[in-house]
mmCIF file with all atom_site columns, C-alpha atoms in Angstrom:
data_model
loop_
_atom_site.group_PDB
_atom_site.id
_atom_site.type_symbol
_atom_site.label_atom_id
_atom_site.label_alt_id
_atom_site.label_comp_id
_atom_site.label_asym_id
_atom_site.label_entity_id
_atom_site.label_seq_id
_atom_site.pdbx_PDB_ins_code
_atom_site.Cartn_x
_atom_site.Cartn_y
_atom_site.Cartn_z
_atom_site.occupancy
_atom_site.B_iso_or_equiv
_atom_site.pdbx_formal_charge
_atom_site.auth_seq_id
_atom_site.auth_comp_id
_atom_site.auth_asym_id
_atom_site.auth_atom_id
_atom_site.pdbx_PDB_model_num
ATOM 1   C CA . MET V 1 1   ? 20.757  -6.204  6.367   1.00 40.00 ? 189 MET V CA 1
ATOM 2   C CA . ALA V 1 2   ? 20.912  -3.303  3.903   1.00 42.00 ? 190 ALA V CA 1
ATOM 3   C CA . VAL V 1 3   ? 17.822  -1.743  2.423   1.00 41.00 ? 191 VAL V CA 1
ATOM 4   C CA . THR V 1 4   ? 17.921  -1.567  -1.364  1.00 43.00 ? 192 THR V CA 1
ATOM 5   C CA . GLY V 1 5   ? 15.480  -0.468  -4.007  1.00 42.00 ? 193 GLY V CA 1
ATOM 6   C CA . PRO V 1 6   ? 12.594  1.871   -3.300  1.00 42.00 ? 194 PRO V CA 1
ATOM 7   C CA . GLY V 1 7   ? 13.499  2.162   0.373   1.00 42.00 ? 195 GLY V CA 1
ATOM 8   C CA . ASP V 1 8   ? 17.089  3.265   -0.402  1.00 43.00 ? 196 ASP V CA 1
ATOM 9   C CA . PRO V 1 9   ? 17.568  6.898   0.616   1.00 41.00 ? 197 PRO V CA 1
ATOM 10  C CA . GLN V 1 10  ? 20.807  7.141   -1.354  1.00 44.00 ? 198 GLN V CA 1
ATOM 11  C CA . GLY V 1 11  ? 19.085  8.134   -4.558  1.00 43.00 ? 199 GLY V CA 1
ATOM 12  C CA . SER V 1 12  ? 17.124  6.841   -7.494  1.00 41.00 ? 200 SER V CA 1
ATOM 13  C CA . PRO V 1 13  ? 18.303  4.213   -9.990  1.00 42.00 ? 201 PRO V CA 1
ATOM 14  C CA . SER V 1 14  ? 19.039  6.926   -12.550 1.00 43.00 ? 202 SER V CA 1
ATOM 15  C CA . HIS V 1 15  ? 21.020  8.984   -10.015 1.00 43.00 ? 203 HIS V CA 1
ATOM 16  C CA . PRO V 1 16  ? 22.786  6.524   -7.662  1.00 44.00 ? 204 PRO V CA 1
ATOM 17  C CA . GLY V 1 17  ? 24.528  7.931   -4.639  1.00 47.00 ? 205 GLY V CA 1
ATOM 18  C CA . GLY V 1 18  ? 22.705  11.230  -4.492  1.00 47.00 ? 206 GLY V CA 1
ATOM 19  C CA . PRO V 1 19  ? 19.351  12.848  -4.166  1.00 48.00 ? 207 PRO V CA 1
ATOM 20  C CA . PRO V 1 20  ? 16.886  12.528  -7.029  1.00 48.00 ? 208 PRO V CA 1
ATOM 21  C CA . VAL V 1 21  ? 17.339  15.179  -9.683  1.00 48.00 ? 209 VAL V CA 1
ATOM 22  C CA . ALA V 1 22  ? 14.283  17.064  -10.955 1.00 47.00 ? 210 ALA V CA 1
ATOM 23  C CA . SER V 1 23  ? 13.379  16.291  -14.542 1.00 48.00 ? 211 SER V CA 1
ATOM 24  C CA . GLY V 1 24  ? 10.918  19.200  -14.952 1.00 46.00 ? 212 GLY V CA 1
ATOM 25  C CA . THR V 1 25  ? 11.250  21.962  -17.466 1.00 49.00 ? 213 THR V CA 1
ATOM 26  C CA . GLY V 1 26  ? 10.252  24.721  -15.100 1.00 49.00 ? 214 GLY V CA 1
ATOM 27  C CA . GLY V 1 27  ? 6.725   25.030  -16.494 1.00 52.00 ? 215 GLY V CA 1
ATOM 28  C CA . ALA V 1 28  ? 3.501   23.749  -15.011 1.00 59.00 ? 216 ALA V CA 1
ATOM 29  C CA . GLY V 1 29  ? 4.571   20.193  -15.782 1.00 68.00 ? 217 GLY V CA 1
ATOM 30  C CA . GLY V 1 30  ? 7.856   20.836  -13.956 1.00 80.00 ? 218 GLY V CA 1
ATOM 31  C CA . HIS V 1 31  ? 5.998   21.544  -10.721 1.00 87.00 ? 219 HIS V CA 1
ATOM 32  C CA . ASP V 1 32  ? 4.055   18.312  -11.116 1.00 90.00 ? 220 ASP V CA 1
ATOM 33  C CA . ASP V 1 33  ? 7.326   16.458  -11.768 1.00 91.00 ? 221 ASP V CA 1
ATOM 34  C CA . LEU V 1 34  ? 8.870   18.009  -8.666  1.00 92.00 ? 222 LEU V CA 1
ATOM 35  C CA . ARG V 1 35  ? 5.819   17.130  -6.560  1.00 93.00 ? 223 ARG V CA 1
ATOM 36  C CA . ALA V 1 36  ? 5.884   13.548  -7.837  1.00 93.00 ? 224 ALA V CA 1
ATOM 37  C CA . GLU V 1 37  ? 9.600   13.229  -7.114  1.00 94.00 ? 225 GLU V CA 1
ATOM 38  C CA . ALA V 1 38  ? 9.138   14.751  -3.676  1.00 94.00 ? 226 ALA V CA 1
ATOM 39  C CA . ALA V 1 39  ? 6.318   12.323  -2.928  1.00 94.00 ? 227 ALA V CA 1
ATOM 40  C CA . ALA V 1 40  ? 8.432   9.396   -4.171  1.00 94.00 ? 228 ALA V CA 1
ATOM 41  C CA . GLY V 1 41  ? 11.361  10.556  -2.056  1.00 95.00 ? 229 GLY V CA 1
ATOM 42  C CA . ILE V 1 42  ? 9.191   10.924  1.011   1.00 96.00 ? 230 ILE V CA 1
ATOM 43  C CA . ALA V 1 43  ? 7.763   7.444   0.385   1.00 94.00 ? 231 ALA V CA 1
ATOM 44  C CA . ARG V 1 44  ? 11.300  5.996   0.093   1.00 96.00 ? 232 ARG V CA 1
ATOM 45  C CA . MET V 1 45  ? 12.366  7.726   3.291   1.00 96.00 ? 233 MET V CA 1
ATOM 46  C CA . GLU V 1 46  ? 9.251   6.529   5.092   1.00 95.00 ? 234 GLU V CA 1
ATOM 47  C CA . GLY V 1 47  ? 9.959   2.975   3.923   1.00 92.00 ? 235 GLY V CA 1
ATOM 48  C CA . TYR V 1 48  ? 13.567  3.244   5.074   1.00 95.00 ? 236 TYR V CA 1
ATOM 49  C CA . LEU V 1 49  ? 12.501  4.559   8.487   1.00 96.00 ? 237 LEU V CA 1
ATOM 50  C CA . LEU V 1 50  ? 9.870   1.845   8.874   1.00 93.00 ? 238 LEU V CA 1
ATOM 51  C CA . ALA V 1 51  ? 12.474  -0.814  7.981   1.00 93.00 ? 239 ALA V CA 1
ATOM 52  C CA . GLN V 1 52  ? 14.918  0.621   10.550  1.00 96.00 ? 240 GLN V CA 1
ATOM 53  C CA . HIS V 1 53  ? 12.182  0.697   13.158  1.00 95.00 ? 241 HIS V CA 1
ATOM 54  C CA . ALA V 1 54  ? 11.330  -2.957  12.412  1.00 95.00 ? 242 ALA V CA 1
ATOM 55  C CA . ARG V 1 55  ? 14.993  -3.921  12.784  1.00 96.00 ? 243 ARG V CA 1
ATOM 56  C CA . THR V 1 56  ? 15.261  -2.099  16.108  1.00 96.00 ? 244 THR V CA 1
ATOM 57  C CA . GLU V 1 57  ? 12.039  -3.661  17.321  1.00 96.00 ? 245 GLU V CA 1
ATOM 58  C CA . ALA V 1 58  ? 13.259  -7.143  16.296  1.00 96.00 ? 246 ALA V CA 1
ATOM 59  C CA . ALA V 1 59  ? 16.578  -6.617  18.104  1.00 96.00 ? 247 ALA V CA 1
ATOM 60  C CA . GLU V 1 60  ? 14.746  -5.456  21.216  1.00 96.00 ? 248 GLU V CA 1
ATOM 61  C CA . ALA V 1 61  ? 12.410  -8.470  21.041  1.00 96.00 ? 249 ALA V CA 1
ATOM 62  C CA . GLY V 1 62  ? 15.452  -10.770 20.715  1.00 96.00 ? 250 GLY V CA 1
ATOM 63  C CA . ALA V 1 63  ? 17.116  -9.166  23.709  1.00 95.00 ? 251 ALA V CA 1
ATOM 64  C CA . ALA V 1 64  ? 13.914  -9.459  25.775  1.00 96.00 ? 252 ALA V CA 1
ATOM 65  C CA . PHE V 1 65  ? 13.591  -13.113 24.783  1.00 96.00 ? 253 PHE V CA 1
ATOM 66  C CA . VAL V 1 66  ? 17.176  -13.878 25.779  1.00 96.00 ? 254 VAL V CA 1
ATOM 67  C CA . GLY V 1 67  ? 16.645  -12.026 29.049  1.00 94.00 ? 255 GLY V CA 1
ATOM 68  C CA . ARG V 1 68  ? 14.352  -14.872 30.140  1.00 95.00 ? 256 ARG V CA 1
ATOM 69  C CA . PHE V 1 69  ? 17.389  -17.223 30.196  1.00 95.00 ? 257 PHE V CA 1
ATOM 70  C CA . PRO V 1 70  ? 19.923  -15.740 32.601  1.00 94.00 ? 258 PRO V CA 1
ATOM 71  C CA . TRP V 1 71  ? 22.064  -18.896 32.568  1.00 94.00 ? 259 TRP V CA 1
ATOM 72  C CA . LEU V 1 72  ? 23.117  -18.374 28.920  1.00 93.00 ? 260 LEU V CA 1
ATOM 73  C CA . GLY V 1 73  ? 26.642  -17.260 28.259  1.00 94.00 ? 261 GLY V CA 1
ATOM 74  C CA . PRO V 1 74  ? 27.239  -13.929 26.471  1.00 94.00 ? 262 PRO V CA 1
ATOM 75  C CA . HIS V 1 75  ? 28.025  -15.558 23.113  1.00 96.00 ? 263 HIS V CA 1
ATOM 76  C CA . GLU V 1 76  ? 25.050  -17.927 23.337  1.00 95.00 ? 264 GLU V CA 1
ATOM 77  C CA . ALA V 1 77  ? 22.729  -15.093 24.348  1.00 95.00 ? 265 ALA V CA 1
ATOM 78  C CA . GLU V 1 78  ? 24.015  -12.929 21.476  1.00 96.00 ? 266 GLU V CA 1
ATOM 79  C CA . GLU V 1 79  ? 23.497  -15.719 18.913  1.00 96.00 ? 267 GLU V CA 1
ATOM 80  C CA . ILE V 1 80  ? 20.040  -16.609 20.179  1.00 96.00 ? 268 ILE V CA 1
ATOM 81  C CA . ALA V 1 81  ? 19.008  -12.928 20.200  1.00 96.00 ? 269 ALA V CA 1
ATOM 82  C CA . ARG V 1 82  ? 20.316  -12.539 16.628  1.00 97.00 ? 270 ARG V CA 1
ATOM 83  C CA . VAL V 1 83  ? 18.454  -15.611 15.362  1.00 97.00 ? 271 VAL V CA 1
ATOM 84  C CA . PHE V 1 84  ? 15.306  -14.547 17.192  1.00 97.00 ? 272 PHE V CA 1
ATOM 85  C CA . ALA V 1 85  ? 15.536  -11.083 15.577  1.00 97.00 ? 273 ALA V CA 1
ATOM 86  C CA . GLN V 1 86  ? 15.992  -12.665 12.123  1.00 97.00 ? 274 GLN V CA 1
ATOM 87  C CA . GLU V 1 87  ? 12.946  -14.855 12.654  1.00 97.00 ? 275 GLU V CA 1
ATOM 88  C CA . HIS V 1 88  ? 10.971  -11.924 13.944  1.00 96.00 ? 276 HIS V CA 1
ATOM 89  C CA . LEU V 1 89  ? 11.794  -9.910  10.805  1.00 96.00 ? 277 LEU V CA 1
ATOM 90  C CA . ALA V 1 90  ? 11.045  -12.890 8.537   1.00 96.00 ? 278 ALA V CA 1
ATOM 91  C CA . LEU V 1 91  ? 7.660   -13.389 10.183  1.00 96.00 ? 279 LEU V CA 1
ATOM 92  C CA . ARG V 1 92  ? 6.914   -9.670  9.869   1.00 94.00 ? 280 ARG V CA 1
ATOM 93  C CA . ARG V 1 93  ? 7.917   -9.709  6.182   1.00 94.00 ? 281 ARG V CA 1
ATOM 94  C CA . ARG V 1 94  ? 5.625   -12.720 5.501   1.00 96.00 ? 282 ARG V CA 1
ATOM 95  C CA . MET V 1 95  ? 2.748   -11.019 7.290   1.00 95.00 ? 283 MET V CA 1
ATOM 96  C CA . PHE V 1 96  ? 3.308   -7.826  5.287   1.00 93.00 ? 284 PHE V CA 1
ATOM 97  C CA . GLN V 1 97  ? 3.496   -9.754  2.006   1.00 95.00 ? 285 GLN V CA 1
ATOM 98  C CA . ALA V 1 98  ? 0.271   -11.598 2.875   1.00 97.00 ? 286 ALA V CA 1
ATOM 99  C CA . ALA V 1 99  ? -1.392  -8.252  3.637   1.00 96.00 ? 287 ALA V CA 1
ATOM 100 C CA . VAL V 1 100 ? -0.251  -6.880  0.297   1.00 95.00 ? 288 VAL V CA 1
ATOM 101 C CA . VAL V 1 101 ? -1.603  -9.921  -1.543  1.00 97.00 ? 289 VAL V CA 1
ATOM 102 C CA . ARG V 1 102 ? -4.917  -9.661  0.303   1.00 97.00 ? 290 ARG V CA 1
ATOM 103 C CA . ALA V 1 103 ? -5.163  -5.953  -0.375  1.00 96.00 ? 291 ALA V CA 1
ATOM 104 C CA . ASP V 1 104 ? -4.621  -6.649  -4.091  1.00 96.00 ? 292 ASP V CA 1
ATOM 105 C CA . GLU V 1 105 ? -7.292  -9.331  -4.034  1.00 96.00 ? 293 GLU V CA 1
ATOM 106 C CA . LEU V 1 106 ? -9.720  -6.973  -2.338  1.00 96.00 ? 294 LEU V CA 1
ATOM 107 C CA . ARG V 1 107 ? -8.887  -4.183  -4.773  1.00 96.00 ? 295 ARG V CA 1
ATOM 108 C CA . ARG V 1 108 ? -9.639  -6.436  -7.732  1.00 95.00 ? 296 ARG V CA 1
ATOM 109 C CA . GLU V 1 109 ? -12.842 -7.719  -6.102  1.00 95.00 ? 297 GLU V CA 1
ATOM 110 C CA . TYR V 1 110 ? -14.165 -4.273  -5.205  1.00 96.00 ? 298 TYR V CA 1
ATOM 111 C CA . SER V 1 111 ? -13.125 -2.847  -8.562  1.00 95.00 ? 299 SER V CA 1
ATOM 112 C CA . GLY V 1 112 ? -15.253 -5.538  -10.206 1.00 94.00 ? 300 GLY V CA 1
ATOM 113 C CA . ARG V 1 113 ? -18.170 -4.798  -7.889  1.00 95.00 ? 301 ARG V CA 1
ATOM 114 C CA . TYR V 1 114 ? -17.837 -1.072  -8.533  1.00 96.00 ? 302 TYR V CA 1
ATOM 115 C CA . ALA V 1 115 ? -17.782 -1.597  -12.324 1.00 95.00 ? 303 ALA V CA 1
ATOM 116 C CA . CYS V 1 116 ? -20.943 -3.763  -12.046 1.00 95.00 ? 304 CYS V CA 1
ATOM 117 C CA . LEU V 1 117 ? -22.721 -1.166  -9.895  1.00 96.00 ? 305 LEU V CA 1
ATOM 118 C CA . ARG V 1 118 ? -21.683 1.589   -12.283 1.00 96.00 ? 306 ARG V CA 1
ATOM 119 C CA . ARG V 1 119 ? -23.119 -0.353  -15.265 1.00 96.00 ? 307 ARG V CA 1
ATOM 120 C CA . ARG V 1 120 ? -26.354 -0.884  -13.321 1.00 96.00 ? 308 ARG V CA 1
ATOM 121 C CA . LEU V 1 121 ? -26.594 2.778   -12.428 1.00 97.00 ? 309 LEU V CA 1
ATOM 122 C CA . VAL V 1 122 ? -25.989 3.883   -16.026 1.00 96.00 ? 310 VAL V CA 1
ATOM 123 C CA . ALA V 1 123 ? -28.576 1.350   -17.256 1.00 96.00 ? 311 ALA V CA 1
ATOM 124 C CA . ALA V 1 124 ? -31.093 2.558   -14.640 1.00 96.00 ? 312 ALA V CA 1
ATOM 125 C CA . ALA V 1 125 ? -30.443 6.198   -15.555 1.00 96.00 ? 313 ALA V CA 1
ATOM 126 C CA . LEU V 1 126 ? -30.860 5.486   -19.266 1.00 96.00 ? 314 LEU V CA 1
ATOM 127 C CA . GLY V 1 127 ? -34.003 3.464   -18.563 1.00 95.00 ? 315 GLY V CA 1
ATOM 128 C CA . SER V 1 128 ? -35.403 6.275   -16.455 1.00 95.00 ? 316 SER V CA 1
ATOM 129 C CA . ALA V 1 129 ? -34.579 8.838   -19.160 1.00 95.00 ? 317 ALA V CA 1
ATOM 130 C CA . VAL V 1 130 ? -36.314 6.699   -21.818 1.00 95.00 ? 318 VAL V CA 1
ATOM 131 C CA . ALA V 1 131 ? -39.342 6.162   -19.561 1.00 95.00 ? 319 ALA V CA 1
ATOM 132 C CA . LEU V 1 132 ? -39.524 9.884   -18.761 1.00 95.00 ? 320 LEU V CA 1
ATOM 133 C CA . GLY V 1 133 ? -39.219 10.705  -22.458 1.00 94.00 ? 321 GLY V CA 1
ATOM 134 C CA . ALA V 1 134 ? -41.960 8.275   -23.351 1.00 93.00 ? 322 ALA V CA 1
ATOM 135 C CA . ALA V 1 135 ? -44.233 9.621   -20.586 1.00 93.00 ? 323 ALA V CA 1
ATOM 136 C CA . THR V 1 136 ? -43.580 13.183  -21.741 1.00 94.00 ? 324 THR V CA 1
ATOM 137 C CA . ALA V 1 137 ? -44.393 12.240  -25.326 1.00 92.00 ? 325 ALA V CA 1
ATOM 138 C CA . LEU V 1 138 ? -47.650 10.578  -24.209 1.00 92.00 ? 326 LEU V CA 1
ATOM 139 C CA . VAL V 1 139 ? -48.632 13.651  -22.182 1.00 91.00 ? 327 VAL V CA 1
ATOM 140 C CA . TRP V 1 140 ? -47.893 16.008  -25.112 1.00 92.00 ? 328 TRP V CA 1
ATOM 141 C CA . THR V 1 141 ? -49.787 13.754  -27.460 1.00 89.00 ? 329 THR V CA 1
ATOM 142 C CA . ALA V 1 142 ? -52.769 13.688  -25.122 1.00 86.00 ? 330 ALA V CA 1
ATOM 143 C CA . LEU V 1 143 ? -52.677 17.469  -24.666 1.00 87.00 ? 331 LEU V CA 1
ATOM 144 C CA . ALA V 1 144 ? -52.402 17.980  -28.407 1.00 84.00 ? 332 ALA V CA 1
ATOM 145 C CA . ARG V 1 145 ? -55.561 15.879  -29.018 1.00 85.00 ? 333 ARG V CA 1
ATOM 146 C CA . THR V 1 146 ? -57.587 17.745  -26.396 1.00 82.00 ? 334 THR V CA 1
ATOM 147 C CA . THR V 1 147 ? -56.834 21.202  -27.796 1.00 72.00 ? 335 THR V CA 1
#
């Protein structure tokens, strides 16, 4: 199974078949562009390596599973190991997708909580500032009357 898209180390969609080409102008923005492209390239390579590791792990799991049935013929064992590896990868993909969905749900939930807490903090700070201002005004008024 070939890896395509963000995990493809062969290049970016705008530059297929080769390494990403820097789009910077050489100024300060160019360094940021190069850093962003380098980070994206590293992320693609990491994704590719993780996918390859998952495939290797699935093949090893399939071979270990088939090893429990020594009476299988070579073709039967190969087919069962292949199907086991496919199912192993499919299960892993579903688990990963579920984790991504849950992470997105948690991000939205905590973003909402953070926004609420931030509004409360700003309201409390403003309330405290108003109360402090009022107290200061009262103290100055009282001092002004006594002098």
